[in-house]
Short mmCIF file of C-alpha atoms and ligand atoms in Angstrom, two decimals:
data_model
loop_
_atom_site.label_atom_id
_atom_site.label_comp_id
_atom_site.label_asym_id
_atom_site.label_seq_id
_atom_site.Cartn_x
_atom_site.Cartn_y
_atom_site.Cartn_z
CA UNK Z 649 103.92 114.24 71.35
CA UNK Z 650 105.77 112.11 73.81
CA UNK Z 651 103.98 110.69 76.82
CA UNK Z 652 105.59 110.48 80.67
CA UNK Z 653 105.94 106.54 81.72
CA UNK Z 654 103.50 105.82 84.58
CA UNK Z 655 105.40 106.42 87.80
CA UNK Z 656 106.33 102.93 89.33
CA UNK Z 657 106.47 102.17 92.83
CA UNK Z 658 110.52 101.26 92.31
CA UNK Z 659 110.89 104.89 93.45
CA UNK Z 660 109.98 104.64 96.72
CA UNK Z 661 112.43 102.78 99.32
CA UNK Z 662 111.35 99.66 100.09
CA UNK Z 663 111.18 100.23 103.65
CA UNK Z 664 107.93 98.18 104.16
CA UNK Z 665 106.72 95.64 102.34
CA UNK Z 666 103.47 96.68 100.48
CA UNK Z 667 100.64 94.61 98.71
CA UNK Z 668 100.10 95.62 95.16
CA UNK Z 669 97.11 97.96 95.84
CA UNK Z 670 96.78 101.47 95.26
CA UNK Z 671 94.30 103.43 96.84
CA UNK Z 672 92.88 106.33 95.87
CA UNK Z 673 90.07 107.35 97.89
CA UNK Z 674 88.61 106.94 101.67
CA UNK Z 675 85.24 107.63 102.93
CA UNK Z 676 84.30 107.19 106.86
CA UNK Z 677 85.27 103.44 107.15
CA UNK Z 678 85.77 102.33 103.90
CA UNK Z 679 88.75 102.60 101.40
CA UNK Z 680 88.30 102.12 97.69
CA UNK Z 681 91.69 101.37 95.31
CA UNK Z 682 92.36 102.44 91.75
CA UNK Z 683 90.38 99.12 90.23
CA UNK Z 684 87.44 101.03 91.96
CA UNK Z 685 87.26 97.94 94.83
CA UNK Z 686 85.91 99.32 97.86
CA UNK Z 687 87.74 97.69 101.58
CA UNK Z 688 86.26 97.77 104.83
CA UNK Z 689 89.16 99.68 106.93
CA UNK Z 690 90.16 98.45 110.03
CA UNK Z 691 93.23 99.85 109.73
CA UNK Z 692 92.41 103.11 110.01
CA UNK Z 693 95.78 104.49 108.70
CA UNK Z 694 97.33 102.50 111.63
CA UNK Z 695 94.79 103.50 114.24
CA UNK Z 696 95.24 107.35 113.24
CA UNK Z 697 91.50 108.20 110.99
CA UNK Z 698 89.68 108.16 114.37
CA UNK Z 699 86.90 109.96 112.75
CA UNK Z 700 87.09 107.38 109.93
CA UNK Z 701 88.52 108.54 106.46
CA UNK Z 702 88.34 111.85 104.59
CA UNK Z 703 85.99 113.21 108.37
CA UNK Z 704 83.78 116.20 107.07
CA UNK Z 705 85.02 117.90 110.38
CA UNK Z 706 88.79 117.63 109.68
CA UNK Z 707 88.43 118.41 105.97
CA UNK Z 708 86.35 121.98 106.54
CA UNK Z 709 88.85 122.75 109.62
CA UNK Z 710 91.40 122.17 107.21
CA UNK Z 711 90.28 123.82 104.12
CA UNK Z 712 89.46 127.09 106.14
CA UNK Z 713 92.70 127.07 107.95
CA UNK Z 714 94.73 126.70 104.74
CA UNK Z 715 92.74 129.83 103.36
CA UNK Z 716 93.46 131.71 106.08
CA UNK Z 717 97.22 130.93 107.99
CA UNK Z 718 99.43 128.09 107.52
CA UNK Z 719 102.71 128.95 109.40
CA UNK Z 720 103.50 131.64 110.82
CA UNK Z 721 107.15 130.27 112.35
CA UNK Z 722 107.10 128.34 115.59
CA UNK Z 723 108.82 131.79 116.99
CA UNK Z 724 105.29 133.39 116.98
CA UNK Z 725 101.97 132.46 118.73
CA UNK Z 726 99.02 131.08 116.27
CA UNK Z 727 95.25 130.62 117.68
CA UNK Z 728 94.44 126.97 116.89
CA UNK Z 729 97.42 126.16 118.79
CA UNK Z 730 96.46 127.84 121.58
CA UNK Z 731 92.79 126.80 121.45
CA UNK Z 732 94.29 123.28 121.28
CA UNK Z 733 96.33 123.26 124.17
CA UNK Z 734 93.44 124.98 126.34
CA UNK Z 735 90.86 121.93 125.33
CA UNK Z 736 93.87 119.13 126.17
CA UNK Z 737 94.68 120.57 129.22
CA UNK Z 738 91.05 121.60 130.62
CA UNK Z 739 89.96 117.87 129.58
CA UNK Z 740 93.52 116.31 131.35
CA UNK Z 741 95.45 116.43 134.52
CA UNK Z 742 98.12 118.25 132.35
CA UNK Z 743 98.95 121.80 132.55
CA UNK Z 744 101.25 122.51 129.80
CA UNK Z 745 101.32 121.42 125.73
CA UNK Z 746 104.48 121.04 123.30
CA UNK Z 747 102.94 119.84 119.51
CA UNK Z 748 105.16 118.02 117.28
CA UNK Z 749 104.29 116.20 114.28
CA UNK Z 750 104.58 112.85 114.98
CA UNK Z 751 104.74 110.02 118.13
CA UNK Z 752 108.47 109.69 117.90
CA UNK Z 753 108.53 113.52 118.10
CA UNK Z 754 106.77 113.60 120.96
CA UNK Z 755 108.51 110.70 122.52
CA UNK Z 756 112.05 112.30 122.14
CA UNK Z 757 110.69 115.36 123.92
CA UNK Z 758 109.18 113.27 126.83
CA UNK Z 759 112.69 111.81 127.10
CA UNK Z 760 114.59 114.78 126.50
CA UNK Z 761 112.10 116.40 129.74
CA UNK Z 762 112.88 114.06 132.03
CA UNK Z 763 116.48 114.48 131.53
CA UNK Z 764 116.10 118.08 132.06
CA UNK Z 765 114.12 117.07 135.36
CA UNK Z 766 117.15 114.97 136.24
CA UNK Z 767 119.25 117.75 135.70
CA UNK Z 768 117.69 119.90 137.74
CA UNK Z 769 116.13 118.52 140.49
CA UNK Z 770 118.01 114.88 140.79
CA UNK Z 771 121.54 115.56 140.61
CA UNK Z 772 121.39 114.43 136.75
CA UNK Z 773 119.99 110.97 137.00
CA UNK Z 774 118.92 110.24 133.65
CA UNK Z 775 117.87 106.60 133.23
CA UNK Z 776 114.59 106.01 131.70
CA UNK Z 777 112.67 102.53 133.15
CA UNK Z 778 110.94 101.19 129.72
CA UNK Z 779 109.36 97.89 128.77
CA UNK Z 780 110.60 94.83 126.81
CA UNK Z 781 108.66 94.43 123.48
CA UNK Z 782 107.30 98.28 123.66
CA UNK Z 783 107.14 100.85 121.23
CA UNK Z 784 108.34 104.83 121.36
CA UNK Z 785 108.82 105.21 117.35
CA UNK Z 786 111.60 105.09 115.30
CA UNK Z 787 114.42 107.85 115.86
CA UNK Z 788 117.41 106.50 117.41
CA UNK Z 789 116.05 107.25 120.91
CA UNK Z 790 112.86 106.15 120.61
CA UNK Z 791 114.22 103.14 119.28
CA UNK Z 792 116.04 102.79 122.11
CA UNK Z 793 113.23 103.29 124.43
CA UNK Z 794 111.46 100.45 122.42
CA UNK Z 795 111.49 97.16 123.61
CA UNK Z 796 110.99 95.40 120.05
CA UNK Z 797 113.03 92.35 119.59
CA UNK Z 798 115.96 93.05 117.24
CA UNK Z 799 115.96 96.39 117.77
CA UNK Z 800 118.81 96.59 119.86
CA UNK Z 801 121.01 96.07 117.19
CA UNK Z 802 119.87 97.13 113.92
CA UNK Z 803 121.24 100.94 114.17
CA UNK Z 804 123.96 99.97 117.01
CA UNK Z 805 125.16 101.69 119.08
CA UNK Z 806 122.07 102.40 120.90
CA UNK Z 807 121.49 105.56 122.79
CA UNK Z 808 122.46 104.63 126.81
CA UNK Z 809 119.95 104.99 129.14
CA UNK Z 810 116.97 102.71 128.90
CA UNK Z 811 116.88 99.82 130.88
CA UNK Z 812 114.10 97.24 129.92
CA UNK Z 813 111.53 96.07 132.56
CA UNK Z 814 108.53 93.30 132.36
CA UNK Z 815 105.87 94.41 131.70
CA UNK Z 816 103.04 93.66 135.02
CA UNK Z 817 105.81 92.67 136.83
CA UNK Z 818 106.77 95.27 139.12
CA UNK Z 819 109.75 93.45 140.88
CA UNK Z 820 111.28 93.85 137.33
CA UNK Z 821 110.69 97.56 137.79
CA UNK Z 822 111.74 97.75 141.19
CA UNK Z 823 114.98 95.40 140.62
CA UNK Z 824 116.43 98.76 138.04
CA UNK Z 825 115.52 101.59 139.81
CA UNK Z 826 118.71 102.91 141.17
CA UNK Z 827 120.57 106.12 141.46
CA UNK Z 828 120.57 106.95 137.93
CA UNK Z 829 116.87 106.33 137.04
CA UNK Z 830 114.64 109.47 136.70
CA UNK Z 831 111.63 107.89 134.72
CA UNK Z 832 109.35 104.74 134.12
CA UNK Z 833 108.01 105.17 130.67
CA UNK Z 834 105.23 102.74 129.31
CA UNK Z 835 102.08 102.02 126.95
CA UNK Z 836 98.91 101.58 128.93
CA UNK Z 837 98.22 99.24 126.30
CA UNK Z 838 101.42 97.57 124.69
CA UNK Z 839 99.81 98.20 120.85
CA UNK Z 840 102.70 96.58 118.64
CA UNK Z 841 103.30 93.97 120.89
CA UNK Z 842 100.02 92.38 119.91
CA UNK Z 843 97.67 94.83 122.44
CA UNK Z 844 98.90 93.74 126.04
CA UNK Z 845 97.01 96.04 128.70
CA UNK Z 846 98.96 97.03 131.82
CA UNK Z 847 96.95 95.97 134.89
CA UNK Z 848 95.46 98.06 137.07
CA UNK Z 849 97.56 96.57 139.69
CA UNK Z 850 100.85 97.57 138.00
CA UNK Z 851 100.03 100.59 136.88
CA UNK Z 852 99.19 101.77 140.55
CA UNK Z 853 102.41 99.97 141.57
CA UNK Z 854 104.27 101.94 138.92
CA UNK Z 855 102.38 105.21 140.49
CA UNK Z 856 103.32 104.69 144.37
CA UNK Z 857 106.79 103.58 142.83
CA UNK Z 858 107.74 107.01 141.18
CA UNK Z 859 106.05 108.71 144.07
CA UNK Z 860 108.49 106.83 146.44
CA UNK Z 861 111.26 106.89 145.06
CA UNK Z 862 110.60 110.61 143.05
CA UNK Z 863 110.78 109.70 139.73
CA UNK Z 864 109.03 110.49 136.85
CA UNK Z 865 105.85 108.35 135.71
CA UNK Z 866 105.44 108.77 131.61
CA UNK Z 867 102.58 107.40 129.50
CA UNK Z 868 102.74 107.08 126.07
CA UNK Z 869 99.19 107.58 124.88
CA UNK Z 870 100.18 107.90 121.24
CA UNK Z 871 97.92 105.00 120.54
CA UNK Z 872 95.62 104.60 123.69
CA UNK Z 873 95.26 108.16 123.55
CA UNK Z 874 92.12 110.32 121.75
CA UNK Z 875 89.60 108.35 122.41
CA UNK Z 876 91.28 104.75 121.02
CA UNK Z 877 90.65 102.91 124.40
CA UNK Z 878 86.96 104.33 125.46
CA UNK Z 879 87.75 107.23 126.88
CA UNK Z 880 89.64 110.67 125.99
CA UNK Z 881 92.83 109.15 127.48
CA UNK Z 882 93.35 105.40 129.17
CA UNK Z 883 95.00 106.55 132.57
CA UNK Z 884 91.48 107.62 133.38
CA UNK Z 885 90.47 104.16 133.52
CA UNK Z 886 93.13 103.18 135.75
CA UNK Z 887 92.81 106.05 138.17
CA UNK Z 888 96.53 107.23 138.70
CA UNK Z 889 97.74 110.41 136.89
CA UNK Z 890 100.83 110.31 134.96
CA UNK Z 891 103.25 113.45 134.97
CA UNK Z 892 103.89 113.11 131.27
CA UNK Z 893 101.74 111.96 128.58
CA UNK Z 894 102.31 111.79 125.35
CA UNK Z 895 99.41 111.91 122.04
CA UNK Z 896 99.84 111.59 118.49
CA UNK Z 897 97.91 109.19 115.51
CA UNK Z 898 94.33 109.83 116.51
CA UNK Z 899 95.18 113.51 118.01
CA UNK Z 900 94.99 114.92 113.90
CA UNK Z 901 92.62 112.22 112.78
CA UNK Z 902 95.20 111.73 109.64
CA UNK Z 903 97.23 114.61 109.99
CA UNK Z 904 100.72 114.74 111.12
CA UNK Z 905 99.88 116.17 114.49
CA UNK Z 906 101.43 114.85 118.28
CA UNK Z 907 101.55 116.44 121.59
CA UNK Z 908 103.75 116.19 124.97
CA UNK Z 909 102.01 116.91 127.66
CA UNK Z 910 103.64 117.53 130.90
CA UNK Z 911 102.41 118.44 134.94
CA UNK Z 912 103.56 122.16 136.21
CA UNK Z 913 105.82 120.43 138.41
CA UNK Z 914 108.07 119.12 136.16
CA UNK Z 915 107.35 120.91 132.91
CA UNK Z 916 111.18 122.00 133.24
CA UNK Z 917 111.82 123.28 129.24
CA UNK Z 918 113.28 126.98 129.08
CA UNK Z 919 113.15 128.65 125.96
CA UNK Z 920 115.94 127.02 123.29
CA UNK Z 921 115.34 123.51 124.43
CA UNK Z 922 113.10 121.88 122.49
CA UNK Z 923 111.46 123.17 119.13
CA UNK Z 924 110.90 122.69 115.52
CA UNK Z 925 109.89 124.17 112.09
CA UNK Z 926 106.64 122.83 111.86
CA UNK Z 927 105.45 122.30 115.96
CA UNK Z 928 102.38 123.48 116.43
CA UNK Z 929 101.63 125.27 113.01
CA UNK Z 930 97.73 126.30 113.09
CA UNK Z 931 97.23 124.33 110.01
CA UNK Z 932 97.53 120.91 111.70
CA UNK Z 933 96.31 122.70 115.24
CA UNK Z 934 92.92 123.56 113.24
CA UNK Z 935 92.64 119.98 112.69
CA UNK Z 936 93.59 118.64 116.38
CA UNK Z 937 91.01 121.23 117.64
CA UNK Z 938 88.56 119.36 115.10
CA UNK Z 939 88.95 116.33 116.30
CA UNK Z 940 88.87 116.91 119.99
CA UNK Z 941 85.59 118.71 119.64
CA UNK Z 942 84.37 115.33 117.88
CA UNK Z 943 85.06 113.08 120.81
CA UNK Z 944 84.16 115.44 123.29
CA UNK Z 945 80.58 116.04 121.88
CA UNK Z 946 77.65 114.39 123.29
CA UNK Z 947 77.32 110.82 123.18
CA UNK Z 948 80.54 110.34 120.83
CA UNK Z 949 83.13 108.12 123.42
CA UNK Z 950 79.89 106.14 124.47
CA UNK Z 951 79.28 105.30 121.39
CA UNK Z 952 82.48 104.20 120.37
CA UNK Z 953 82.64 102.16 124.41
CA UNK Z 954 79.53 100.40 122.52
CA UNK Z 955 81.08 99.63 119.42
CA UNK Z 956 83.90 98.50 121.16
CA UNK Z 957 82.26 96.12 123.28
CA UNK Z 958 80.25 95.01 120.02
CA UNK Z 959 83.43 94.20 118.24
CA UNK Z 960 84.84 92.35 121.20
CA UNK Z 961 81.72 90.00 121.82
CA UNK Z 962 82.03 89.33 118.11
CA UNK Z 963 85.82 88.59 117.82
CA UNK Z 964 85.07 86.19 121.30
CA UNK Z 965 82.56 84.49 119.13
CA UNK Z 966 84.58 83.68 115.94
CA UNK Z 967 87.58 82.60 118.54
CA UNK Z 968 84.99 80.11 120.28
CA UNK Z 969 83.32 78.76 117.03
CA UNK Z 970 87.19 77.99 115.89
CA UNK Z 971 88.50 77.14 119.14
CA UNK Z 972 91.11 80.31 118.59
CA UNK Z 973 92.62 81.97 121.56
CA UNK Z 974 91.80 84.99 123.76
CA UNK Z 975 90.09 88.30 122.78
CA UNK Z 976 91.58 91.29 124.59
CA UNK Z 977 92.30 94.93 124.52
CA UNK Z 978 90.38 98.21 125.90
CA UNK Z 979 87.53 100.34 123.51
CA UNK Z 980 88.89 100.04 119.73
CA UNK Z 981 92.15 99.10 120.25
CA UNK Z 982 91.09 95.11 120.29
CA UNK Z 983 93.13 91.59 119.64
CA UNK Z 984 92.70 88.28 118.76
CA UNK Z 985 94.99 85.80 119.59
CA UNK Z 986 95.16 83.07 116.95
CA UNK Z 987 96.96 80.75 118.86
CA UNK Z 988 99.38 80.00 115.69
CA UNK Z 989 100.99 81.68 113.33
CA UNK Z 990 98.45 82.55 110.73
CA UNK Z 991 97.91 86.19 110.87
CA UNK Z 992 99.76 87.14 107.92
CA UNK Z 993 97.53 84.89 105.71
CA UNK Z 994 94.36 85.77 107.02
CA UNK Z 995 95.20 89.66 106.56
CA UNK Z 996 96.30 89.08 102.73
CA UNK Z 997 93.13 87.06 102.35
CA UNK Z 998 90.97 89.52 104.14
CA UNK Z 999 91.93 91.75 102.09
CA UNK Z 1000 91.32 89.90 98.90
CA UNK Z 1001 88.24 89.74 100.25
CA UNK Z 1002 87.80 93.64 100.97
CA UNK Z 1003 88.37 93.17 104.96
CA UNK Z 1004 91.70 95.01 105.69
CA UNK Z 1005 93.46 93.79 108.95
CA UNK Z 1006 96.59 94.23 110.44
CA UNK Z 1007 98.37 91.21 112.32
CA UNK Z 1008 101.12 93.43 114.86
CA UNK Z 1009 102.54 89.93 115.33
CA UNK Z 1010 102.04 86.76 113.27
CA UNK Z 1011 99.67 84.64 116.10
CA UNK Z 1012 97.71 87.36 116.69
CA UNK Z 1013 95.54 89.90 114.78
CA UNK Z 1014 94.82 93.95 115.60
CA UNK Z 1015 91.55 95.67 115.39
CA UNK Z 1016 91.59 99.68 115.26
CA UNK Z 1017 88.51 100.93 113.45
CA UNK Z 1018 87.33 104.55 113.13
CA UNK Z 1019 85.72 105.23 116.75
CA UNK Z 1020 82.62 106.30 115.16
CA UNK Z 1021 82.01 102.93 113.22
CA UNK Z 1022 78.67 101.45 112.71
CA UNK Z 1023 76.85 98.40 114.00
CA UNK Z 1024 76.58 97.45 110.82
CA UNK Z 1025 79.40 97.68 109.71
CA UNK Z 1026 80.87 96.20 112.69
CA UNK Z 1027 78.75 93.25 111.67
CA UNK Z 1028 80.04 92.95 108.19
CA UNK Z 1029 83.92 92.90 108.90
CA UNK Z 1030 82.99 90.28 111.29
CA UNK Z 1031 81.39 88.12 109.08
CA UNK Z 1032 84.00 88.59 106.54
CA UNK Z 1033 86.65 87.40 108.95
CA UNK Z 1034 84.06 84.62 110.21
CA UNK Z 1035 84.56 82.94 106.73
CA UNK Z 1036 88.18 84.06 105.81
CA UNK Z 1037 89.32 82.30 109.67
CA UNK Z 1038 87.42 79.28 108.05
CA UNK Z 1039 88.36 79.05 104.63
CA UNK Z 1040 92.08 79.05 106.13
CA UNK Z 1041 91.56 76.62 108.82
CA UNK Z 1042 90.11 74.12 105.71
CA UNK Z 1043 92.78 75.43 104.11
CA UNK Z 1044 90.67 75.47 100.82
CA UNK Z 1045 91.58 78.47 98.25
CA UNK Z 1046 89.75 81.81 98.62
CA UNK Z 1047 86.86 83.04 97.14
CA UNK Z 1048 87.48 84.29 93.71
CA UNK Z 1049 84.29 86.81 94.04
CA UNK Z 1050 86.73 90.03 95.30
CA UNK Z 1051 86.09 92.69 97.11
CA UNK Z 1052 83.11 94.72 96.87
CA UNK Z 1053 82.16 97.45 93.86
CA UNK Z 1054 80.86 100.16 94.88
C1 LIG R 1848 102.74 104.65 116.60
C2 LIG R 1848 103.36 104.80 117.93
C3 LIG R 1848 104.48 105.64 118.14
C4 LIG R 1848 105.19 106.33 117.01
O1 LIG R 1848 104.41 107.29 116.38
P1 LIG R 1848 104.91 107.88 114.98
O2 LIG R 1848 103.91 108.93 114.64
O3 LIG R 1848 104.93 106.73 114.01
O4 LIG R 1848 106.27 108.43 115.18
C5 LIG R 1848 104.94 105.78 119.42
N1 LIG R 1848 104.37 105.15 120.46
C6 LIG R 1848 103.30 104.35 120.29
C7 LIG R 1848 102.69 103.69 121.49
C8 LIG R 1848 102.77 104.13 119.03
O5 LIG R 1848 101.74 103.30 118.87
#
């Protein structure tokens, strides 16, 4: 009898560039790979598992939701995503939900709302104010709306229409705003940029801004949002509401599940102008409604403020007992700044060593884990990196010991 090859990875595009590790299982905040080698995530599926991996809540909402209705069309109402939009916009300033499936979903519907807002009620003024070195996703618009270096030119031309601000400087802002302009659109936290918070400051500035000048004032949550920063959304800790919002990664805890949330005043879409196959199925829905219910029970987002604050004290130690350079960031979204460029070595040799990091930029290195992570195991990544920032400082090889076995 003939036997199938094993499928190789030269299948798949080589759109990112992978280290030769397979895994095959995930379990709250740990990931174990086909050797059996279990890894301390701090990944988190890129800040997405905020209930950790494989979440017993997400996994029963989905496994009854698949028994019962997947999709019934977009054209027809389904109960999880009405239940969904009820908890987001009873626990937000918002008043009406679109789901999508991913950020950059949700992002081209944000833009694609305030440009029926400048339609309608500013004589079609359709420039959207966005930030140098943020990130909207990866369709051409969003790519467009992203101020990542490079960018610009990779998939020229460029859809028109987003001029690029400073971040927390809000004569940059001011200096665009002209006739045209209908939005400012921003991260509360820049997360691919290396986690840069707005400051209060400028975020209030942006707020009396738009309310001057009557534009729009758009967040994009997808990473602060769900929890991520220490509370359900990060405009609440700089106490301004936005009149768009957008959520995705932690909003399906894993599943491909986003939202756009918009204000009654300028939630502008009539029916036929925005959509899609799979927006809002209850299958995904089941699983937003899961996760919600997670951060929203008692004791959860404290928790996670505390863990937060745990990680941070312990990153500012390791970057004072090295002389690295600052810690920053809000809840679990956290950064260290390395001061050179040694972030891709120390996340290829945390991971030999069964730590897995993520370094947005190559000075610095990103923290996301699951938001309801453990003091100890808080402790243990920490002393994992404590020795991997040293052996790379001395330089000397790493330790041949491996990750973990179960
Ligand atoms: C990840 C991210 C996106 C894109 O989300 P996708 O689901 O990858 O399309 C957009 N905005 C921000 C701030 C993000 O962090």
């Amino acid at each position: 009898m003939q036997t199938s090859p094993a499928p190789s990875t030269a299948s798949l595009m080589p759109v990112a560039q992978r280290p030769d590790v397979v895994f095959v299982r995930g379990e709250g905040a740990y990931l174990f790979d086909s050797r059996g080698r279990r890894y301390l995530d701090w990944v988190q599926g890129w800040a997405v598992n905020c209930l950790g991996h494989a979440p017993a809540a997400v996994a029963r909402a989905l496994a009854t939701q698949a028994e019962t209705l997947i999709n019934p069309s977009p054209a027809f109402y389904n109960g999880p995503s009405i239940e969904l939009a009820d908890l987001l916009t009873r626990h937000s300033c918002f008043d009406h939900v679109f789901f999508g499936s991913s950020g950059a979903e949700a992002n081209e519907g944000a833009i694609k709302l305030a440009r029926k807002w400048g339609r309608l009620h500013k004589e079609g003024a359709f420039e959207i104010i966005t930030f140098a070195n943020g990130f909207h996703g990866r369709t051409l618009a969003t790519m467009s709306a992203s101020g990542k270096p490079g960018w610009d030119s990779l998939f020229a031309p460029q859809v028109p229409g987003f001029p690029k601000a400073v971040l927390n400087d809000l004569d940059s802002v001011r200096r665009l705003i002209n006739g045209n302009t209908v939005a400012i659109m921003l991260e509360p936290v820049q997360g691919e940029a290396g986690v840069i918070p707005a400051s209060p400051e400028f975020m209030a500035g942006l707020r009396s801004l738009c309310d001057r000048h009557g534009l729009l004032l758009i967040l994009d949550e997808v990473q602060t949002g769900c929890g991520r920063t220490g509370t359900l959304f990060a405009y609440e800790q700089y106490g301004i509401e936005p009149d768009i919002m957008t959520l995705g990664k932690g909003l399906g805890g894993g599943i491909p599940l986003s939202a756009l949330l918009a204000k009654e005043s300028c939630s502008c879409f009539a029916p036929g102008d925005q959509g899609g196959t799979y927006c809002g199925n209850p299958l995904v829905c089941a699983a937003g409604v899961a996760v919600i219910n997670s951060l929203l029970a008692d004791g959860f987002l404290e928790a996670s403020r505390d863990a937060g604050q745990q990680l941070a004290d312990g990153l500012k130690a390791v970057s004072e007992e090295f002389a690295l350079g600052e810690v920053r960031g809000k809840g679990l979204l956290l950064a260290l700044e390395l001061g050179r460029e040694l972030g891709p070595e120390i996340v290829s040799r945390a991971r030999d060593a069964g730590l897995l990091l993520n370094a947005p930029r190559p000075h610095c290195l990103r923290f996301m884990p699951a938001l309801n992570t453990t003091p100890a195991e808080i402790q243990e990544g920490i002393q994992v990196l404590r020795r991997i920032v040293r052996e790379v400082l001395d330089g000397t090889a790493v330790s041949s010991s491996g990750p973990v076995a179960p």
